[in-house]
Structures are given as structure tokens and as C-alpha cells.
Amino acid sequence: MRIRLKVWRQENQQDPGKMMTYVLGDINPHMSFLEMLDTLNEQLLQEGSRPVEFDHDCREGICGQCGIMINGRAHGPLKNTTTCQLHMRSFKDNEEIVIEPFRATAFPVKCDLKVDRTAFDRVIASGGFISVNTGQAPEANSIPISSPDVEAAFDAAACIGCGACVAVCKNSSAALFTSAKISHMVLLPQGEIEAQTRVRSMVDQMDAEGFGHCSNTEACEAECPQQISVLHIARMNYEYNKAQVLKK
Amino acid sequence: MGQWKQQTLSRKNWMAFTGLFLCLYLVIHLLGNLQLFLPEERAHRQFNLYSHILSGNIIIKIISYILFASIIGHVVYAIIITLTNTRARKVKYHYDRRGAVSKWYSRNMGLLGTVIFIFLVIHLRDFWYVYKFGNLPLDAQGHKDLYILVISVYSELWYVLLYVVCMVALCYHLLHGFFSAARTLGLYHPRYAKGVRIFGWVFSIVICTGFAAMPVYVHFLK
């Protein structure tokens, strides 16, 4: 395969950045998208230029590190897929592929395709935990939890925090991410105890990071690699409204 | 955090409350105006009597103030929300195909809302303003003859077309707005969420078809 790449190049956070065009002649259609970028970087290194920086880790679709806009779509043309699970067979020979970082004010571009997603970490730190005394691991069967509840909590916990929901949202809202974390906790008896303070502080932090409003376009669910349901957003709204009404 | 500090979620709540109140108003407005479909003479008499009773009622007056407040609140919050959202992504994508994964009308609620707002200004000027401050002739019962005004306004074809186009915009606005309001208020149960969504679709189509049918009916059949 032969492809033309238009890649966002940006030295650092201060650099305004620009699109650069590269041509790759010998691409195997079975390569993953990230392997194609590795090939590009080898070519750039041989030419003596700076390689394109991008985030990646497990390359198995479970870590949430990789995440770029490919041809105007978060994680590329496939729905519910991470960038690393996208393969070159999804593109045509001689196709032009536009590659950009995820864009949101809360996700500043650090270099090329790498964005700073620590805003998500701060949202988690603000309330995505349960307060228990550390020590010996407690007996697992001492708190009975029904199987559907466990499954529902686990579905929410499956969020890998890749940021595609923010990238694809027209308002750069982090509602899907934040709500998945809130749902994950509130569905379990251990998490229910701090439900009200948690939802308030996590929503506070989400707003403080500069994410936008959720307008329920549901684009996030379509692009989410873990298919996190938008109904978690409804649950976050419910928990938030309940907390606001019951606040003393 | 202050008790009344505005957050993204609380702003959306106000959008949902005001939007749902406007939806309720649409139902009442539609039901009342269905009298236009009565046989000519009865429609004339009954419609004028109906508007006379409404305009003299204190409760209706209070509701009308809440209605104006809701429209203004809905618009003001829409502007605040849109401005915040614009700040949430200052650098735009060079190549953007994100539209493939969501409905066009869900992304263009502001545009549809603007069309509806302009329509409201025209609509209020045509009927509300003339009824309240204009010189309307009286009918046989001595009530202001709003019916004649309706007939004369809808006798122009381009006006009928304008009304129909605006009702299409309203329909798309409601298609997204109704279920979106329910979600904002926290309806997370999958079965009821689905039910509300289907109800919202039926609601939007019935309401907007009903309103669009009025100028068409008056223009072509009266």
C-alpha cells in the first residue's frame, strides 16, 4: 500500500503547530495503525528528522493510552475501536490520511499527537474512590452484591479513560468519562456511602478543568472503545440532582 | 462551593425545566387552536369566545408570564452554555468528520432554536400584539374578531410556507430536545428511557404536524 499522511506537527505547548505531509510507499495492509506510524518514524529518523510523537502502551486495546483523530474521527473510521486496534486494511491504497491530536482546552497538546490528559486524573482524584481503612484484605463474601449490579458496575468500570468521548464531543464534554466513574462506584454498596459528596466534587472538578456541557448527541458512546453507555450520563445527572436536593 | 453556584449540570437542568414547560404549553396551545378545524361558523364564534375567555383569565395571565420567562430563560441559558462550550475547544480540528456518529439536529439545536425564536417574534407580532394592542373589529357577540385575523394572515401563500418551514425546525428541535431533557433530569432506567424517547418522537411529530396543518387548512380550505 502507498499512503499520503497529513500529520499535525507541534514542537511543544507554545508552538502554534502545523500540518506536514509525508508519503509512505511500502505499507502492509495487515499493519496496525500504530505500526504504520512506527514505519513513518523509522523513515524520519533515517532522514535525520524528528520522529512524530504519539502516545501508546499496551497496543492490545485495553490501556487507553493511544488516541488520535484519524480522518476527522476519534480513533479512526471504525466505531468502538482504539487506535491500536485499527489496521491499515481499513484504508484504501493511495489514500490521504489526516492525523491530528485529540483537541480540547482541557487536553493541551504537549507535542505532535501527544496530549496532556491529566485532567481526567484530577477528576478521578476528586472523588473516584471509597474511603476504607487499609489493612488486611476483607472477606470478599461479607458484603452480598447481586450479579446484575456487579455486571452493571463492571460495564462502567470498563472505561479506559482514552479521552475519545471528549475528542468526539462537539462541546468537549467529559460527561461520559465522569459518569462512568460515578456509576461504577455508586452501583456498589461500598461506593454508595459517599455517593453525594463524590458526585458533587467530581462534577465540580470536571467543570473546573474546562470541559463543556453534555448536549446528549451520543457521539461519545458511538466512538467509545469500551461502548460505555450514555445512560451512565443520565445516572450521573440523577445522582447529582439527588445530591443537590438532599444537600443540608 | 456556594449553594447556588452554577455548574454545567445545573445549567442543563434549567434548559430541561424551561424546555419541558414550553412543551407543555405547546400541547395546550395546539388543543385550543384545534377549534380552527371546526365548521366555518362555529369555528368563528367559538374561537373568538375562547380567546376572549383566555385573555380575561388571571391564571392564564400568570401562566403567560411564566411562559415568557421560560422562553427568555431557555434562550439565555442556551447562549451561556454555547459560549462555555466554545471555550472548551479553542483550537478546531483541521479535518472534521465527527458528524458521522451523531444526528445533525442534535448538533444544531442552537441553529434550530434561533429559527424558532425568530418565528416566535413574527408569530407574536402577527397575533398576540395585534390582539392586545391593535384595533380588531368585534364579532356578533362583541368579542375581538381574532378569527378573521387568522384567516387574513394565512391567506398569503408565502406566509403559510414560512409557518410550515418553522414547524419543521420545531419538530427537529423537539426530536432531540424532549428526550435530552429527560436524560438531563436523570432518567437512567433503560426501559423508561427508551419509552420516553419513543414518546418524544411521537410527541414532536404530532405537535408539529398539528400546528403546520392549521395555516395549510386555513389557506386552502377556507
Coordinates of C-alpha atoms in Angstrom, one line a residue:
Chain A
M1 CA 0.0 0.0 0.0
R2 CA 1.0 3.6 -0.7
I3 CA -0.4 6.3 1.5
R4 CA -0.1 10.0 2.0
L5 CA -0.2 11.2 5.6
K6 CA -1.0 14.7 6.8
V7 CA 0.2 14.8 10.3
W8 CA -0.1 17.5 13.0
R9 CA 3.5 18.6 14.0
Q10 CA 4.0 20.7 17.1
E11 CA 7.3 21.2 19.0
N12 CA 5.8 22.0 22.4
Q13 CA 2.8 23.6 24.0
Q14 CA 3.8 27.1 23.0
D15 CA 4.4 26.2 19.3
P16 CA 1.4 27.0 17.1
G17 CA 1.9 23.8 15.1
K18 CA 1.1 22.9 11.5
M19 CA 0.1 20.0 9.3
M20 CA 3.0 18.2 7.5
T21 CA 2.7 15.8 4.6
Y22 CA 4.6 12.5 4.4
V23 CA 4.4 9.7 1.8
L24 CA 4.9 6.1 2.8
G25 CA 5.5 3.7 -0.1
D26 CA 5.5 0.2 1.3
I27 CA 2.8 -0.3 3.9
N28 CA 1.4 -3.8 4.7
P29 CA -2.4 -3.7 4.9
H30 CA -2.2 -6.0 8.0
M31 CA -0.1 -3.5 9.9
S32 CA -1.8 -1.8 12.8
F33 CA -2.2 2.0 12.5
L34 CA 0.5 2.5 15.2
E35 CA 2.9 0.1 13.3
M36 CA 2.4 2.3 10.3
L37 CA 3.3 5.3 12.4
D38 CA 6.4 3.4 13.6
T39 CA 7.3 2.9 10.0
L40 CA 6.9 6.6 9.4
N41 CA 9.2 7.3 12.4
E42 CA 11.9 5.0 11.1
Q43 CA 11.8 6.8 7.8
L44 CA 12.0 10.2 9.6
L45 CA 14.9 9.0 11.7
Q46 CA 16.8 7.8 8.7
E47 CA 16.3 11.2 7.1
G48 CA 17.6 12.8 10.3
S49 CA 14.3 14.5 11.2
R50 CA 12.4 14.4 14.5
P51 CA 10.1 11.5 14.8
V52 CA 6.3 12.0 15.3
E53 CA 5.5 11.7 19.0
F54 CA 2.3 9.8 19.9
D55 CA 1.0 8.0 23.0
H56 CA 0.7 4.3 23.1
D57 CA 1.3 1.5 25.6
C58 CA -0.3 -2.0 25.5
R59 CA -1.3 -2.0 21.8
E60 CA -4.0 -4.5 22.8
G61 CA -6.9 -2.0 23.0
I62 CA -7.1 -2.1 26.8
C63 CA -4.9 0.6 28.3
G64 CA -6.4 3.7 26.8
Q65 CA -3.1 5.4 26.0
C66 CA -3.3 5.7 22.3
G67 CA -5.9 8.1 21.0
I68 CA -5.7 10.3 17.9
M69 CA -8.1 11.8 15.4
I70 CA -7.8 10.0 12.1
N71 CA -9.6 11.4 9.1
G72 CA -11.7 13.6 11.4
R73 CA -12.9 10.7 13.6
A74 CA -11.7 9.8 17.1
H75 CA -9.6 6.5 16.9
G76 CA -10.3 6.4 13.1
P77 CA -13.1 5.3 10.9
L78 CA -14.2 2.3 12.9
K79 CA -16.7 2.6 15.7
N80 CA -15.9 1.4 19.3
T81 CA -12.2 0.7 18.4
T82 CA -8.9 2.1 19.9
T83 CA -6.3 3.5 17.5
C84 CA -4.0 0.5 18.1
Q85 CA -6.8 -2.0 17.1
L86 CA -7.2 -0.1 13.8
H87 CA -5.5 -1.7 10.8
M88 CA -4.3 -0.3 7.5
R89 CA -6.7 -2.6 5.7
S90 CA -9.4 -0.1 6.8
F91 CA -7.9 2.4 4.3
K92 CA -7.6 2.4 0.6
D93 CA -4.4 2.3 -1.5
N94 CA -3.2 5.9 -2.2
E95 CA -5.5 7.3 0.4
E96 CA -4.7 10.5 2.1
I97 CA -5.0 10.1 5.9
V98 CA -5.2 13.2 8.1
I99 CA -3.9 12.6 11.7
E100 CA -4.4 15.1 14.5
P101 CA -4.3 15.1 18.3
F102 CA -7.5 15.0 20.3
R103 CA -8.5 18.6 20.8
A104 CA -10.0 20.1 23.9
T105 CA -8.9 23.1 26.0
A106 CA -8.7 20.6 28.9
F107 CA -6.4 18.4 26.8
P108 CA -3.5 20.7 25.9
V109 CA -1.2 19.3 23.1
K110 CA 2.2 18.5 24.5
C111 CA 4.0 17.5 21.4
D112 CA 2.7 16.4 17.9
L113 CA -0.1 13.9 18.6
K114 CA 0.5 13.7 22.4
V115 CA -2.0 15.4 24.6
D116 CA -2.0 16.0 28.3
R117 CA -4.9 14.1 29.8
T118 CA -4.1 14.6 33.4
A119 CA -7.4 16.5 33.7
F120 CA -9.0 13.0 33.8
D121 CA -6.7 12.0 36.7
R122 CA -7.7 15.1 38.7
V123 CA -11.4 14.3 38.1
I124 CA -10.8 10.8 39.5
A125 CA -8.7 12.1 42.4
S126 CA -11.5 14.5 43.4
G127 CA -13.9 11.6 44.3
G128 CA -13.4 8.4 42.3
F129 CA -12.5 6.4 45.4
I130 CA -14.1 4.8 48.5
S131 CA -12.8 5.6 52.0
V132 CA -11.8 2.5 53.8
N133 CA -9.1 1.7 56.4
T134 CA -6.2 -0.1 54.8
G135 CA -5.0 -3.4 56.3
Q136 CA -5.8 -7.0 55.7
A137 CA -8.0 -7.7 52.6
P138 CA -11.5 -8.1 54.0
E139 CA -13.6 -11.2 53.4
A140 CA -15.0 -10.9 49.9
N141 CA -18.3 -12.5 50.7
S142 CA -19.1 -10.4 53.7
I143 CA -21.0 -7.8 51.6
P144 CA -23.6 -9.5 49.3
I145 CA -23.9 -7.9 45.9
S146 CA -26.2 -9.2 43.2
S147 CA -24.8 -10.4 40.0
P148 CA -26.6 -7.8 37.7
D149 CA -25.3 -5.0 40.0
V150 CA -21.8 -6.3 39.7
E151 CA -22.1 -6.6 35.9
A152 CA -23.5 -3.1 35.6
A153 CA -20.8 -1.6 37.8
F154 CA -18.2 -3.5 35.8
D155 CA -19.6 -2.2 32.5
A156 CA -19.0 1.3 33.8
A157 CA -15.6 0.4 35.2
A158 CA -14.5 -0.8 31.8
C159 CA -13.8 2.8 30.8
I160 CA -10.1 3.1 29.9
G161 CA -10.0 6.9 30.0
C162 CA -8.7 7.3 26.5
G163 CA -10.4 10.6 26.0
A164 CA -12.2 9.8 22.7
C165 CA -15.5 10.9 24.3
V166 CA -14.1 14.4 24.8
A167 CA -12.5 14.5 21.4
V168 CA -15.6 13.5 19.5
C169 CA -18.0 15.7 21.6
K170 CA -18.9 18.9 19.8
N171 CA -18.8 20.6 23.3
S172 CA -15.7 18.8 24.5
S173 CA -17.7 17.4 27.4
A174 CA -16.3 14.8 29.8
A175 CA -19.7 13.7 30.9
L176 CA -19.3 10.1 29.6
F177 CA -15.9 9.6 31.4
T178 CA -17.0 11.2 34.7
S179 CA -20.4 9.5 34.7
A180 CA -18.7 6.1 34.1
K181 CA -16.6 6.6 37.2
I182 CA -19.6 7.8 39.2
S183 CA -21.8 4.8 38.1
H184 CA -19.0 2.3 38.7
M185 CA -18.8 3.4 42.4
V186 CA -22.5 4.2 43.1
L187 CA -23.7 0.8 41.9
L188 CA -21.8 -1.0 44.6
P189 CA -22.7 -0.9 48.3
Q190 CA -19.1 0.3 49.2
G191 CA -19.4 3.2 46.9
E192 CA -23.0 4.2 47.7
I193 CA -21.9 5.6 51.1
E194 CA -20.1 8.6 49.7
A195 CA -22.3 9.0 46.6
Q196 CA -23.4 12.5 47.3
T197 CA -20.1 14.1 48.1
R198 CA -18.5 12.2 45.3
V199 CA -20.8 13.3 42.6
R200 CA -20.6 16.9 43.7
S201 CA -16.9 17.1 43.8
M202 CA -16.3 15.1 40.6
V203 CA -18.7 17.4 38.7
D204 CA -17.0 20.4 40.3
Q205 CA -13.6 19.2 39.1
M206 CA -15.0 18.3 35.7
D207 CA -16.2 21.9 35.3
A208 CA -13.0 23.4 36.8
E209 CA -10.9 21.5 34.1
G210 CA -12.8 23.4 31.4
F211 CA -14.8 20.6 29.8
G212 CA -18.1 21.7 28.1
H213 CA -21.7 20.8 28.7
C214 CA -23.2 17.5 27.6
S215 CA -25.9 18.0 25.0
N216 CA -26.8 14.3 24.6
T217 CA -25.7 13.9 21.0
E218 CA -24.5 10.4 21.9
A219 CA -21.4 10.7 19.7
C220 CA -19.3 9.6 22.7
E221 CA -21.0 6.2 23.0
A222 CA -20.5 5.6 19.3
E223 CA -16.8 6.2 19.4
C224 CA -16.1 4.8 22.9
P225 CA -13.8 1.7 22.6
Q226 CA -15.5 0.2 25.6
Q227 CA -19.0 1.1 24.4
I228 CA -19.7 2.8 27.7
S229 CA -23.5 3.6 27.7
V230 CA -24.7 7.1 27.6
L231 CA -27.3 6.1 30.2
H232 CA -24.4 6.5 32.7
I233 CA -24.6 10.2 32.0
A234 CA -28.3 10.0 32.9
R235 CA -27.3 8.2 36.2
M236 CA -24.7 10.9 36.9
N237 CA -27.4 13.6 36.4
Y238 CA -29.8 11.7 38.7
E239 CA -27.1 11.3 41.4
Y240 CA -26.1 15.0 41.0
N241 CA -29.7 16.2 41.2
K242 CA -30.4 14.0 44.2
A243 CA -27.3 15.3 45.9
Q244 CA -28.3 18.9 45.2
V245 CA -31.8 18.4 46.6
L246 CA -30.7 16.5 49.7
K247 CA -27.8 18.8 50.5
K248 CA -28.0 20.1 54.0
Chain B
M1 CA -18.8 25.7 46.7
G2 CA -21.7 28.1 47.1
Q3 CA -25.2 26.8 47.4
W4 CA -26.3 28.3 44.1
K5 CA -23.1 28.1 42.1
Q6 CA -23.9 27.3 38.5
Q7 CA -22.4 24.2 37.2
T8 CA -22.7 22.6 33.8
L9 CA -25.3 20.1 35.1
S10 CA -27.4 22.8 36.8
R11 CA -27.4 25.0 33.7
K12 CA -28.6 22.0 31.7
N13 CA -31.3 21.4 34.3
W14 CA -32.7 24.9 33.7
M15 CA -32.7 24.2 30.0
A16 CA -34.6 21.0 30.6
F17 CA -37.1 22.6 33.0
T18 CA -37.9 25.6 30.7
G19 CA -37.9 23.3 27.6
L20 CA -40.4 20.9 29.2
F21 CA -42.6 23.7 30.3
L22 CA -42.6 25.1 26.8
C23 CA -43.5 21.5 25.6
L24 CA -46.5 21.5 27.9
Y25 CA -47.5 24.9 26.6
L26 CA -47.4 23.6 23.0
V27 CA -49.9 20.9 23.9
I28 CA -52.4 23.4 25.4
H29 CA -51.8 25.8 22.5
L30 CA -52.4 23.1 20.0
L31 CA -55.5 21.7 21.7
G32 CA -57.1 25.2 21.9
N33 CA -56.3 26.0 18.3
L34 CA -57.8 22.8 17.1
Q35 CA -61.1 24.8 17.2
L36 CA -59.9 26.3 13.8
F37 CA -60.8 23.0 12.2
L38 CA -64.5 23.3 13.2
P39 CA -67.1 24.2 10.6
E40 CA -66.7 27.8 9.5
E41 CA -69.5 29.5 11.5
R42 CA -68.9 27.5 14.7
A43 CA -65.2 28.0 14.4
H44 CA -65.6 31.7 14.1
R45 CA -67.8 32.1 17.1
Q46 CA -66.1 29.6 19.4
F47 CA -62.5 30.6 18.6
N48 CA -63.3 34.3 19.4
L49 CA -65.1 33.3 22.6
Y50 CA -62.1 31.0 23.5
S51 CA -59.6 33.8 23.1
H52 CA -61.8 36.3 24.9
I53 CA -62.0 33.9 27.9
L54 CA -58.3 33.2 27.9
S55 CA -57.3 36.9 27.7
G56 CA -59.5 37.8 30.7
N57 CA -58.3 35.0 33.0
I58 CA -55.9 35.8 35.8
I59 CA -54.4 32.3 35.9
I60 CA -53.8 32.4 32.1
K61 CA -52.1 35.7 32.7
I62 CA -49.8 34.2 35.3
I63 CA -49.0 31.3 33.0
S64 CA -48.3 33.6 30.2
Y65 CA -45.7 35.4 32.4
I66 CA -44.1 32.1 33.3
L67 CA -44.1 31.3 29.6
F68 CA -42.3 34.5 28.6
A69 CA -39.8 33.9 31.4
S70 CA -39.3 30.3 30.2
I71 CA -38.6 31.4 26.7
I72 CA -36.1 34.1 27.8
G73 CA -34.5 31.7 30.3
H74 CA -34.2 29.0 27.7
V75 CA -32.5 31.4 25.3
V76 CA -30.2 33.0 27.9
Y77 CA -29.0 29.6 29.2
A78 CA -28.6 28.4 25.6
I79 CA -26.3 31.4 25.0
I80 CA -24.3 30.8 28.2
I81 CA -23.9 27.1 27.5
T82 CA -22.9 27.7 23.9
L83 CA -20.2 30.2 25.0
T84 CA -18.8 27.9 27.6
N85 CA -18.7 25.1 25.1
T86 CA -16.9 27.2 22.6
R87 CA -14.2 27.9 25.2
A88 CA -13.9 24.2 25.9
R89 CA -12.3 23.7 22.4
K90 CA -10.4 26.8 21.3
V91 CA -8.4 25.0 18.5
K92 CA -10.6 23.4 15.9
Y93 CA -10.0 20.2 14.0
H94 CA -8.4 20.7 10.6
Y95 CA -10.4 17.8 9.2
D96 CA -13.6 17.0 10.9
R97 CA -15.9 14.1 10.2
R98 CA -17.3 13.6 13.7
G99 CA -20.7 14.3 12.3
A100 CA -20.9 10.7 11.1
V101 CA -21.6 9.4 14.6
S102 CA -24.4 11.7 15.8
K103 CA -27.6 13.1 14.4
W104 CA -27.3 16.5 12.6
Y105 CA -30.2 18.0 14.5
S106 CA -28.7 17.0 17.9
R107 CA -25.6 19.1 17.0
N108 CA -27.6 22.1 15.7
M109 CA -30.0 22.7 18.4
G110 CA -28.8 26.3 18.6
L111 CA -29.5 26.9 14.9
L112 CA -32.9 25.3 15.1
G113 CA -33.6 27.3 18.3
T114 CA -32.7 30.5 16.5
V115 CA -35.2 29.7 13.7
I116 CA -37.8 29.0 16.3
F117 CA -37.0 32.2 18.2
I118 CA -37.3 34.3 15.0
F119 CA -40.6 32.6 14.3
L120 CA -41.9 33.4 17.8
V121 CA -41.1 37.1 17.3
I122 CA -43.0 37.0 13.9
H123 CA -45.8 34.9 15.4
L124 CA -46.3 37.2 18.5
R125 CA -46.3 40.3 16.3
D126 CA -48.9 38.8 14.0
F127 CA -51.4 37.6 16.6
W128 CA -50.5 38.4 20.2
Y129 CA -49.5 42.1 19.6
V130 CA -52.5 42.8 17.3
Y131 CA -54.9 41.2 19.7
K132 CA -53.6 43.0 22.7
F133 CA -52.7 46.4 21.2
G134 CA -54.2 46.5 17.7
N135 CA -57.6 47.6 16.5
L136 CA -59.5 44.4 15.9
P137 CA -63.2 44.5 14.7
L138 CA -65.7 43.0 17.0
D139 CA -67.8 39.9 16.1
A140 CA -71.5 39.4 16.6
Q141 CA -71.0 38.5 20.2
G142 CA -69.0 41.6 20.8
H143 CA -65.6 39.8 21.2
K144 CA -62.5 40.8 19.4
D145 CA -62.5 39.0 16.0
L146 CA -59.3 37.1 16.2
Y147 CA -60.7 34.5 13.8
I148 CA -60.8 37.0 10.9
L149 CA -57.2 38.0 11.6
V150 CA -56.1 34.3 11.5
I151 CA -57.9 33.9 8.1
S152 CA -56.4 37.0 6.6
V153 CA -52.8 36.2 7.9
Y154 CA -52.9 32.7 6.4
S155 CA -54.4 33.9 3.1
E156 CA -50.9 34.7 1.8
L157 CA -49.1 31.6 0.5
W158 CA -45.5 32.6 1.4
Y159 CA -46.7 33.1 5.0
V160 CA -48.1 29.6 5.1
L161 CA -44.8 28.3 3.7
L162 CA -42.9 30.2 6.4
Y163 CA -45.0 28.7 9.1
V164 CA -44.6 25.2 7.8
V165 CA -40.8 25.5 7.5
C166 CA -40.6 26.8 11.1
M167 CA -42.7 23.9 12.3
V168 CA -40.3 21.5 10.6
A169 CA -37.5 23.3 12.6
L170 CA -39.5 23.0 15.8
C171 CA -40.1 19.3 15.0
Y172 CA -36.3 18.6 14.8
H173 CA -35.7 20.7 17.9
L174 CA -38.2 18.6 19.8
L175 CA -37.0 15.3 18.4
H176 CA -33.7 15.9 20.2
G177 CA -34.9 18.2 23.0
F178 CA -37.6 16.1 24.5
F179 CA -35.5 13.0 25.3
S180 CA -32.5 15.1 26.0
A181 CA -34.4 17.0 28.8
A182 CA -35.4 13.7 30.3
R183 CA -31.8 12.5 30.3
T184 CA -30.6 15.7 31.8
L185 CA -33.0 15.4 34.6
G186 CA -31.6 11.9 35.3
L187 CA -33.9 9.3 33.7
Y188 CA -31.4 6.4 33.5
H189 CA -33.6 3.3 33.6
P190 CA -33.1 1.7 30.2
R191 CA -36.7 0.7 29.6
Y192 CA -38.3 4.0 30.6
A193 CA -35.5 6.0 28.8
K194 CA -36.4 4.1 25.6
G195 CA -40.1 4.7 26.3
V196 CA -39.6 8.5 26.8
R197 CA -37.6 8.6 23.6
I198 CA -40.3 7.0 21.5
F199 CA -42.9 9.2 23.2
G200 CA -40.7 12.2 22.4
W201 CA -40.7 11.2 18.7
V202 CA -44.5 10.8 18.6
F203 CA -44.9 14.0 20.6
S204 CA -42.7 16.1 18.2
I205 CA -44.4 14.8 15.1
V206 CA -48.0 15.1 16.3
I207 CA -47.5 18.6 17.7
C208 CA -45.6 19.9 14.7
T209 CA -47.9 18.3 12.2
G210 CA -50.9 19.7 14.1
F211 CA -49.5 23.3 14.1
A212 CA -48.4 23.1 10.4
A213 CA -51.8 21.8 9.4
M214 CA -53.5 24.9 10.6
P215 CA -52.2 27.5 8.1
V216 CA -52.4 25.0 5.3
Y217 CA -56.0 24.1 6.2
V218 CA -57.0 27.8 6.5
H219 CA -55.2 28.8 3.3
F220 CA -56.6 26.0 1.0
L221 CA -59.9 25.1 2.5
K222 CA -61.3 28.4 3.9

